[in-house]
Coordinates of C-alpha atoms and ligand atoms in Angstrom, one line a residue:
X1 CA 0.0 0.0 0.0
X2 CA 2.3 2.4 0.9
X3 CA 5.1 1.7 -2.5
X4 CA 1.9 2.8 -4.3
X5 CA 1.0 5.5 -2.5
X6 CA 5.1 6.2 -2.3
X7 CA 4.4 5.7 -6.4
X8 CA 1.6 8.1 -7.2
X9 CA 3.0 10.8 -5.4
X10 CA 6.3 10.6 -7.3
X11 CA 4.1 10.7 -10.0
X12 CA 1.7 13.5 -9.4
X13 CA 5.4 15.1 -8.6
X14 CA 7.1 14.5 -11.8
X15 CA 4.0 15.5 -13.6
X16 CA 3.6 18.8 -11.7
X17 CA 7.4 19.8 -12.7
X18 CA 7.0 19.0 -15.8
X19 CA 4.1 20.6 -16.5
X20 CA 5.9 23.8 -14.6
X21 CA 8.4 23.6 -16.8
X22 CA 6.1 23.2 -20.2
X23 CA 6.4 26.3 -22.1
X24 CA 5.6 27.9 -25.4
X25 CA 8.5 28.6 -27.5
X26 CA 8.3 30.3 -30.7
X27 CA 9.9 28.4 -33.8
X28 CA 11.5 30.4 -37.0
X29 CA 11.7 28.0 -40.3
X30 CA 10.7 28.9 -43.5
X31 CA 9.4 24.9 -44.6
X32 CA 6.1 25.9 -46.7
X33 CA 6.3 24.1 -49.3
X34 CA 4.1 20.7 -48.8
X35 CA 6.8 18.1 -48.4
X36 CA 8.3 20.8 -46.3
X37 CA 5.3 21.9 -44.3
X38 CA 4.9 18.0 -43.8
X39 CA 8.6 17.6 -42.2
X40 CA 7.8 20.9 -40.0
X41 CA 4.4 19.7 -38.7
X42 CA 6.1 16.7 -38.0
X43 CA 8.6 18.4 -35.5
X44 CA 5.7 20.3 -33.9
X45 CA 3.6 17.6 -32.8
X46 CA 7.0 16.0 -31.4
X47 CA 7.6 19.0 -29.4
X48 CA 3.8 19.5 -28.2
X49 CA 3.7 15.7 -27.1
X50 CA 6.4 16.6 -24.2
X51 CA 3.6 19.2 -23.4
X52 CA 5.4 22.3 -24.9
X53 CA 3.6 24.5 -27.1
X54 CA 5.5 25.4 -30.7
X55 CA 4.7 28.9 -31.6
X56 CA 4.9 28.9 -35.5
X57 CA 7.0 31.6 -36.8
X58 CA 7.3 30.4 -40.9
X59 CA 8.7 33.1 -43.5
X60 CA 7.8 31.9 -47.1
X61 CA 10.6 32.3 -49.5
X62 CA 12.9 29.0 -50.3
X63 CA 16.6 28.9 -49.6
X64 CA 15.4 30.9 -46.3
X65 CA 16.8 34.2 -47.4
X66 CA 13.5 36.1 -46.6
X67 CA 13.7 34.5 -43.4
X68 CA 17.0 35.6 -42.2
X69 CA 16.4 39.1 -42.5
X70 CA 13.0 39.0 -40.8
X71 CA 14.9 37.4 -38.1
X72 CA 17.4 40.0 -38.6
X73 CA 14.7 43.0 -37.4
X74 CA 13.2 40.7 -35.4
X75 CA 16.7 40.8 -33.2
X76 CA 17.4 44.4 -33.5
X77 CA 14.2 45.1 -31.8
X78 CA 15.1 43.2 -29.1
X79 CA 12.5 40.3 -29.5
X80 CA 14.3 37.2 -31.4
X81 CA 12.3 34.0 -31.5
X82 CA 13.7 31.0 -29.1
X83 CA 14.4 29.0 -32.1
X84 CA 15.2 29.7 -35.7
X85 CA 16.3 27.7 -38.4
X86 CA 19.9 29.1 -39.4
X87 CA 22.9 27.5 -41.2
X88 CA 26.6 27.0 -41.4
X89 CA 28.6 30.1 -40.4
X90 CA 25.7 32.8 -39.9
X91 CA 25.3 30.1 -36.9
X92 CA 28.9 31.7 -35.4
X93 CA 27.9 35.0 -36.8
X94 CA 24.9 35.2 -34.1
X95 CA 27.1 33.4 -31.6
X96 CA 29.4 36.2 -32.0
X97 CA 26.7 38.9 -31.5
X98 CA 26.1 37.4 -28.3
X99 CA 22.2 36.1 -29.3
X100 CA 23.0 32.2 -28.6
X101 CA 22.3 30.4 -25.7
X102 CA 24.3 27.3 -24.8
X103 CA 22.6 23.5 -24.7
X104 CA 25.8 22.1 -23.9
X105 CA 24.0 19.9 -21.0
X106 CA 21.8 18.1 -23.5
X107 CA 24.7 17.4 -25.8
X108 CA 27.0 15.9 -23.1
X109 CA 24.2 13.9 -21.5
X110 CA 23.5 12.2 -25.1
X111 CA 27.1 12.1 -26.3
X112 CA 26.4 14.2 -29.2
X113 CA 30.2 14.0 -30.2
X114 CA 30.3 10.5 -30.1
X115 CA 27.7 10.3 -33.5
X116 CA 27.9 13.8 -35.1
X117 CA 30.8 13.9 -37.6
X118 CA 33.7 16.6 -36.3
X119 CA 32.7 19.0 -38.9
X120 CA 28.9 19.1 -38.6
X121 CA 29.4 19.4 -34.8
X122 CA 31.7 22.7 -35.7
X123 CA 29.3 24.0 -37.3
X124 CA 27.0 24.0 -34.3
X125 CA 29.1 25.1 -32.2
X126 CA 30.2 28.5 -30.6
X127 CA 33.6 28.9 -28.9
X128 CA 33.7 24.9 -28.6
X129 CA 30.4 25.1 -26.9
X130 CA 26.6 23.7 -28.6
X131 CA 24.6 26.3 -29.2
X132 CA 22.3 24.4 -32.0
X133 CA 21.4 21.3 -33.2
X134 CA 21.6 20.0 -36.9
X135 CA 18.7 18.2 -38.1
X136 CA 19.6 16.7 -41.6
X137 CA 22.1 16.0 -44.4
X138 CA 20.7 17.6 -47.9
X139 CA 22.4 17.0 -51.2
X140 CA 22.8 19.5 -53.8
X141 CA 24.5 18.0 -56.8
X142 CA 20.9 16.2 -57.9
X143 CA 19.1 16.0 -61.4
X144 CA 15.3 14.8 -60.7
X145 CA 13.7 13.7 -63.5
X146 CA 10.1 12.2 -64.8
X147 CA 10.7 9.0 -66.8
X148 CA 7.8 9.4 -68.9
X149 CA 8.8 12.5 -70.4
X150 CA 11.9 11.2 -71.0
X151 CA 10.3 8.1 -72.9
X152 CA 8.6 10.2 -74.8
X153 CA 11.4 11.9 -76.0
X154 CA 13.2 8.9 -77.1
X155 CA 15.7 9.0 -74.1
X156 CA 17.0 6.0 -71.9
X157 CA 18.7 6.7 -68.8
X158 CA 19.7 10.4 -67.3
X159 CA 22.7 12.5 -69.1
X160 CA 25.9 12.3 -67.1
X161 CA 28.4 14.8 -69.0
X162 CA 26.9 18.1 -70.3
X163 CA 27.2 17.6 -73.9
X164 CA 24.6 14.5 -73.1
X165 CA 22.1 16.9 -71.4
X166 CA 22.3 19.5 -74.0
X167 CA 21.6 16.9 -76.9
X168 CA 19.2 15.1 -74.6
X169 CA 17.7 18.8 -74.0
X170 CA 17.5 19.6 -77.9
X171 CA 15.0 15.8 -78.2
X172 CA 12.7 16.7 -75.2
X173 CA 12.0 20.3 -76.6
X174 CA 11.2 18.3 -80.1
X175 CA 8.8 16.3 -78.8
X176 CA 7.2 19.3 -76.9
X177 CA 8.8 19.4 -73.5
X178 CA 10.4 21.8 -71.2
X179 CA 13.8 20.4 -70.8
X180 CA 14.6 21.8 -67.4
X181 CA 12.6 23.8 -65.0
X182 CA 13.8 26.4 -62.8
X183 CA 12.6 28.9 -61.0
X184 CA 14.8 32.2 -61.5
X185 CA 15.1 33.5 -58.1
X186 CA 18.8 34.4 -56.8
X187 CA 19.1 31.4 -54.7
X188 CA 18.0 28.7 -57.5
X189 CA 20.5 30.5 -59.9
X190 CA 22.6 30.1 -57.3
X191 CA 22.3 26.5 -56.8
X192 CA 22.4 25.3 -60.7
X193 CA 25.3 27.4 -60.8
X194 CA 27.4 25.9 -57.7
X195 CA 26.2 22.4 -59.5
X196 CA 27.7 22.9 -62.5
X197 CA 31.1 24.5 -61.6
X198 CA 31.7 21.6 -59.2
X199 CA 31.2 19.0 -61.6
X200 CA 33.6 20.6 -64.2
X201 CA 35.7 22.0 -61.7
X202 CA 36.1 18.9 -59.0
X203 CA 36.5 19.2 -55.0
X204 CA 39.4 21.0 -54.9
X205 CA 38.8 23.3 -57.6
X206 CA 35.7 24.1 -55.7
X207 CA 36.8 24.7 -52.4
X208 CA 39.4 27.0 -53.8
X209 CA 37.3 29.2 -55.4
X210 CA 33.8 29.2 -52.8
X211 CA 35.6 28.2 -49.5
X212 CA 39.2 29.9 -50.1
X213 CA 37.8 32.7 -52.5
X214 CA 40.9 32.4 -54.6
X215 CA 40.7 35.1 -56.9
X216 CA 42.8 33.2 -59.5
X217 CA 40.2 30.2 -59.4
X218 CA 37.5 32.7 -59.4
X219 CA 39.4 34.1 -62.3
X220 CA 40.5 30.8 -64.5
X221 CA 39.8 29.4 -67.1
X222 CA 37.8 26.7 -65.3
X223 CA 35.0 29.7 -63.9
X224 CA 34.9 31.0 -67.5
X225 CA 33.8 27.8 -69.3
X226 CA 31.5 27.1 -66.0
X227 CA 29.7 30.3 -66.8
X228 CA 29.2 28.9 -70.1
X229 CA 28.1 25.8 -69.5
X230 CA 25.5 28.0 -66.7
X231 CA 24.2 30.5 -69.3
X232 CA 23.4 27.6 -71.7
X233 CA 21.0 26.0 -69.7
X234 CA 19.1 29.5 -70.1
X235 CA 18.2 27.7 -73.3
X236 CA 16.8 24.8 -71.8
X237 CA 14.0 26.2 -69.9
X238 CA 10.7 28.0 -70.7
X239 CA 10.0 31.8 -70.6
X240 CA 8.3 32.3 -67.4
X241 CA 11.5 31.4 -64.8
X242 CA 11.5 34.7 -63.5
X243 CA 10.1 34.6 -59.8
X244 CA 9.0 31.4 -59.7
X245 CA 9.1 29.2 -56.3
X246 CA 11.2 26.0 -56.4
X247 CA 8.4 23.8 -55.6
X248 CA 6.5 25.0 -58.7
X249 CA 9.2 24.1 -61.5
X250 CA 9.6 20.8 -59.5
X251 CA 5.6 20.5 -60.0
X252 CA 6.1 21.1 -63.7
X253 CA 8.2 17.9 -63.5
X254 CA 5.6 16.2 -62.1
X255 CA 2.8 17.1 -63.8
X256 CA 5.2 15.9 -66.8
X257 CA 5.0 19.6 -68.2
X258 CA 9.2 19.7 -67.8
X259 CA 11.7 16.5 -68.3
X260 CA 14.0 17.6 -65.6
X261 CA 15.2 19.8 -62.4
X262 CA 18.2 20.8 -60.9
X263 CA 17.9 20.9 -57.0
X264 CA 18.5 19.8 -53.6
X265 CA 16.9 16.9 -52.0
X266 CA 14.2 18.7 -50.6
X267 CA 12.3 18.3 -54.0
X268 CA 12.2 14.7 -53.0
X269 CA 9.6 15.6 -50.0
X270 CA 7.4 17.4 -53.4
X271 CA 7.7 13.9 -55.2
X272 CA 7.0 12.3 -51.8
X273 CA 4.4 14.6 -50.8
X274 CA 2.9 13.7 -54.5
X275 CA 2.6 9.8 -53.3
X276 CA 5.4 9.0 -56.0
X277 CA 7.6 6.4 -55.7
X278 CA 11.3 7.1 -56.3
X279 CA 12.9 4.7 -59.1
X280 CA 9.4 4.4 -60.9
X281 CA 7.5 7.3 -61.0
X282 CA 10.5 9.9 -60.7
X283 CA 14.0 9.2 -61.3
X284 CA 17.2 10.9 -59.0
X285 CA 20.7 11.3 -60.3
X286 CA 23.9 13.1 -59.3
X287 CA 23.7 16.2 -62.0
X288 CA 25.8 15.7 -64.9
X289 CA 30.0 15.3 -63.8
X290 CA 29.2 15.5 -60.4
X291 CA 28.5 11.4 -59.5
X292 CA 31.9 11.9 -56.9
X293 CA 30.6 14.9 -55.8
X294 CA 28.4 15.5 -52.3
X295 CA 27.6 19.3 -51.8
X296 CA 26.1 19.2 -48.8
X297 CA 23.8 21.9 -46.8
X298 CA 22.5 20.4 -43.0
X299 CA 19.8 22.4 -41.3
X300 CA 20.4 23.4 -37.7
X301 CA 17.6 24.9 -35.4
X302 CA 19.9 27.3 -33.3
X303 CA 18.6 28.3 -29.7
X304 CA 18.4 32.1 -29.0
X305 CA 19.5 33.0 -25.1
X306 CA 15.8 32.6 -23.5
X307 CA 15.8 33.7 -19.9
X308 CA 12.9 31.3 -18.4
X309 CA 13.3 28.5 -16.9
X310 CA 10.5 26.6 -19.3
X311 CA 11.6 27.9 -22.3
X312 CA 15.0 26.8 -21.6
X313 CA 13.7 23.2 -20.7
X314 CA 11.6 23.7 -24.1
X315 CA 15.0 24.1 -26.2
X316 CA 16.6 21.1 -24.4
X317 CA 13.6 18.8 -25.3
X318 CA 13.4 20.0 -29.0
X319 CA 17.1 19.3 -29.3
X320 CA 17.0 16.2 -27.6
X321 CA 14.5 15.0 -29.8
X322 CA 15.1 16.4 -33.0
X323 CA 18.3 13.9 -32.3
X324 CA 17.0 11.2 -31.3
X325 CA 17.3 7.9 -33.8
X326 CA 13.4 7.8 -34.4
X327 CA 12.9 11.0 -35.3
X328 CA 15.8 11.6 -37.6
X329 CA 14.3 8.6 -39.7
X330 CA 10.8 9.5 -39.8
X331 CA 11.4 12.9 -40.2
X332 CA 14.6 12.9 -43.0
X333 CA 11.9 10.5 -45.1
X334 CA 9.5 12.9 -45.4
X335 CA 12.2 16.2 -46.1
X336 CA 14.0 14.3 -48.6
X337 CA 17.0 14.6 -46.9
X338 CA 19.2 12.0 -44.9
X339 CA 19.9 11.5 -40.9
X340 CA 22.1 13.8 -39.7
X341 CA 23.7 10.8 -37.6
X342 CA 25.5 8.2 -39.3
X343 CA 24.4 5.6 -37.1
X344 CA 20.7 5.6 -38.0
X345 CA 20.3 2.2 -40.9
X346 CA 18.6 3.7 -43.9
X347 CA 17.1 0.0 -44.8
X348 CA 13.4 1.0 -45.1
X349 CA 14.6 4.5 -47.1
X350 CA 13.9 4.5 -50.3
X351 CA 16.8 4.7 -53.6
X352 CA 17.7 8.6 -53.7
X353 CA 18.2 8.5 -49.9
X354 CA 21.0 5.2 -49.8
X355 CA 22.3 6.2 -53.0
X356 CA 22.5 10.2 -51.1
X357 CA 24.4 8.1 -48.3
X358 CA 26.5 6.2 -50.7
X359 CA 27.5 9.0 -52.1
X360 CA 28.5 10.6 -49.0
X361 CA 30.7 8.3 -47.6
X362 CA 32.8 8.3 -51.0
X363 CA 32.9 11.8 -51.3
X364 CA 34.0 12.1 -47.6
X365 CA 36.7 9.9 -48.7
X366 CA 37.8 10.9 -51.6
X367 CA 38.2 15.2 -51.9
X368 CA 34.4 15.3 -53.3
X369 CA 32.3 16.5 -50.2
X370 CA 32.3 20.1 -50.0
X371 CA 29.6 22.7 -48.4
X372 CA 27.3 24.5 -50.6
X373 CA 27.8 28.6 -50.8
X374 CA 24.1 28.6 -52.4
X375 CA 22.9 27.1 -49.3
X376 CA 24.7 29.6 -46.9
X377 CA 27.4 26.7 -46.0
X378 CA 30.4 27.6 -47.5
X379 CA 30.7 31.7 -46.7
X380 CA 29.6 34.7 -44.9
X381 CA 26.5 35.9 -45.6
X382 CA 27.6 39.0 -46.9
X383 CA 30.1 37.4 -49.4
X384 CA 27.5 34.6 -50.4
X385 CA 25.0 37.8 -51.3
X386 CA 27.5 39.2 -53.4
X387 CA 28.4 36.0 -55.7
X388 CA 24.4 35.5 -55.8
X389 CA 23.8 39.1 -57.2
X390 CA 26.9 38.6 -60.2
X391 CA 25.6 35.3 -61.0
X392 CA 21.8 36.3 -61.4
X393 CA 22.8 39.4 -63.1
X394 CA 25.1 37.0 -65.5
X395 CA 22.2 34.8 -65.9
X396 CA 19.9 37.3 -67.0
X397 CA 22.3 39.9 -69.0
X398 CA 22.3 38.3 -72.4
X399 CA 25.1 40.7 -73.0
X400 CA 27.7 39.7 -70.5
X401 CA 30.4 37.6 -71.3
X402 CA 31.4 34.6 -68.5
X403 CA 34.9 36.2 -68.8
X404 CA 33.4 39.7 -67.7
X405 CA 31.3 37.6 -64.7
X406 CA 35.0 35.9 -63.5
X407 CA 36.1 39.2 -63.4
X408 CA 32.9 40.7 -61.3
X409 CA 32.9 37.6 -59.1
X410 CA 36.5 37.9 -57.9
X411 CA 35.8 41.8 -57.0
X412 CA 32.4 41.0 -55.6
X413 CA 33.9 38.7 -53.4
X414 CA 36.9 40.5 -52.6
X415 CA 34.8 43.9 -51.8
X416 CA 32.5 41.7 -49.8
X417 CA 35.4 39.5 -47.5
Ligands
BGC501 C1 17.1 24.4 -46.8 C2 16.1 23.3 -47.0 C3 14.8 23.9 -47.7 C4 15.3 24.6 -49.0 C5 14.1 25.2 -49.8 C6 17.4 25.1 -48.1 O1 18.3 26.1 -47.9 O2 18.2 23.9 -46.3 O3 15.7 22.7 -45.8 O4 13.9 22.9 -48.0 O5 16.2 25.6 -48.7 O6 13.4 26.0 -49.1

């Protein structure tokens, strides 16, 4: 009698601190697109299980750019969210401001080091201590791609040098196809662009010119035929790019209105979303020269300094369980992305997602796995906005030469650093 009384005390106990420590905390992310919006809600119901409430703080605009500068006035007024979805070094950038808190105790009493690769847990750290928590691996270097548009035109398999895709491009616009869909917003210009310099220019080539910012790389020979290759795709996509979201040009694949798209893995939670079936109804490839290449972008949620007690415990659990092995499975199926720990099997994934892990760990061994500068991994924020605005202008200035564009990148950057 008395071990249960002893027993529902503790209980009522427990439940009484924890509900004293339940708190609402408010969550900046800009996932609205429907596989994304999926992934989100998915995080929220997570978090509002332990009896927190998520406050949803969601800025349209892919790539997150819009985001980041709401945040941005958001902190200058004194009033940042607890949580916001931030990446690579803009995470130190806050740290350095003095915004970050530090969930240190969570990632000692989980190990955190022990399954987060070295680099990864740099990222999402401040002065050596965690002030965020990464959520997933995306890949960049992927060409998605509806099968029957591409049996319509007469084409087996996906292009793997460019010369393929451009003759593969000229048959799908024959038989009355877009070849590639894009959406021309900075960040998407951004991204094809990255893609296609990587996979003529290799690891190292890359990491000299958009980790180093080596003006002779920016500079060489290799940039200029890059640019090129980047303008010529112009040709391979319809009239209307201008503005256009990500998740509508990977619709027009879809729909079967456009053979092909350039992008991250997140347009694997559209197809998803869609109920397609990787393999059968849409097809994923590493874009054209880049099959040893891995340009990766992870997704932290980074936790602002929050002074009460229940907001505090709030970050803890999010982080906690934003790591845990579960979640990382159910929740990098639906984003399109892979776990962010290596240790979680990927048997029930489906083909993109091993062959996205595959490709990972031969990149990391050979020179091949390098972090995307679209997807704010690679540079500050202010350089990254200053190679975005010379490529979009290049992209849309049919006047320009790619020799003129080296030229501009190299000073961009250099008047940016
Ligand atoms: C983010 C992804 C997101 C994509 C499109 C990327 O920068 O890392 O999580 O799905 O932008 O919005």
């Amino acid at each position: 009698m008395k071990t249960i009384h002893t027993l529902a005390v503790g209980a009522a106990l427990a439940a009484a601190v924890s509900q004293a420590q339940a708190a609402e905390i408010e969550v900046l992310h800009w996932w609205t697109s429907g596989g994304e919006a999926k992934a989100a809600n998915m995080l929220k119901q997570k978090l509002e299980a332990k009896g927190h409430t998520w406050k949803d703080f969601a800025v349209a605009g892919g790539g997150g750019d819009s985001a980041m500068t709401v945040l941005k006035s958001r902190a200058i007024s004194g009033n940042p969210p607890a949580v916001a979805q931030i990446k690579g070094p803009l995470i130190q950038e806050w740290g350095e401001m003095g915004f970050l808190g530090n969930i240190d105790k969570i990632a000692e009493q989980e190990n955190w080091d022990s399954f987060l690769t070295p680099q990864l847990a740099a990222d999402d750290k401040v002065e050596g201590h965690y002030a965020a928590v990464p959520v997933n691996i995306h890949r960049i270097n992927w060409l998605w791609a509806n099968p029957e548009v591409l049996d319509k035109a007469g084409i087996e398999g996906l292009p793997t040098t460019w010369d393929e895709f451009f003759a593969d491009a000229e048959k799908i616009r024959e038989a009355g196809f877009i070849p590639l869909a894009h959406g021309g917003q900075p960040w998407q210009d951004a991204t094809v662009f990255e893609v296609v310099m990587m996979g003529i220019g290799g690891g190292e080539f890359y990491r000299r010119a958009f980790v180093d910012l080596d003006p002779e790389a920016l500079t060489s020979d290799t940039m200029v035929e890059s640019l090129k290759t980047f303008k010529k795709l112009r040709g391979t996509m319809d009239q209307n790019i201008a503005g256009r979201d990500w998740n509508q040009a990977t619709s027009m694949v879809i729909n079967g209105e456009a053979a092909m798209q350039i992008m991250g893995d997140w347009a694997k939670g559209e197809f998803t979303a869609a109920g397609l079936t990787a393999g059968e109804d849409y097809l994923c490839e590493a874009a054209p020269m880049t099959e040893h290449m891995f340009s990766y972008n992870v997704d932290s949620f980074v936790m602002f300094e929050v002074d009460d007690a229940g907001k505090k415990q709030a970050q803890l659990d999010l982080a906690s369980l934003i790591l845990s092995k579960d979640f990382q499975a159910t929740f990098n199926k639906t984003k399109g992305s892979i776990p962010v720990r290596l240790d979680v099997p990927l048997d029930d994934f489906d083909s993109c997602a091993k062959d996205s892990r595959k490709a990972f760990d031969a990149a990391s061994e050979g020179d091949g796995l390098v972090p995307s500068l679209a997807h704010g991994m690679a540079v500050s924020a202010s350089v990254q906005g200053a190679v975005f605005d010379v490529i979009t202008n290049f992209f849309n200035d049919p006047e320009m030469t790619a020799e003129t564009a080296a030229e501009r990148l190299a000073s961009a950057v250099r008047a940016a650093g």
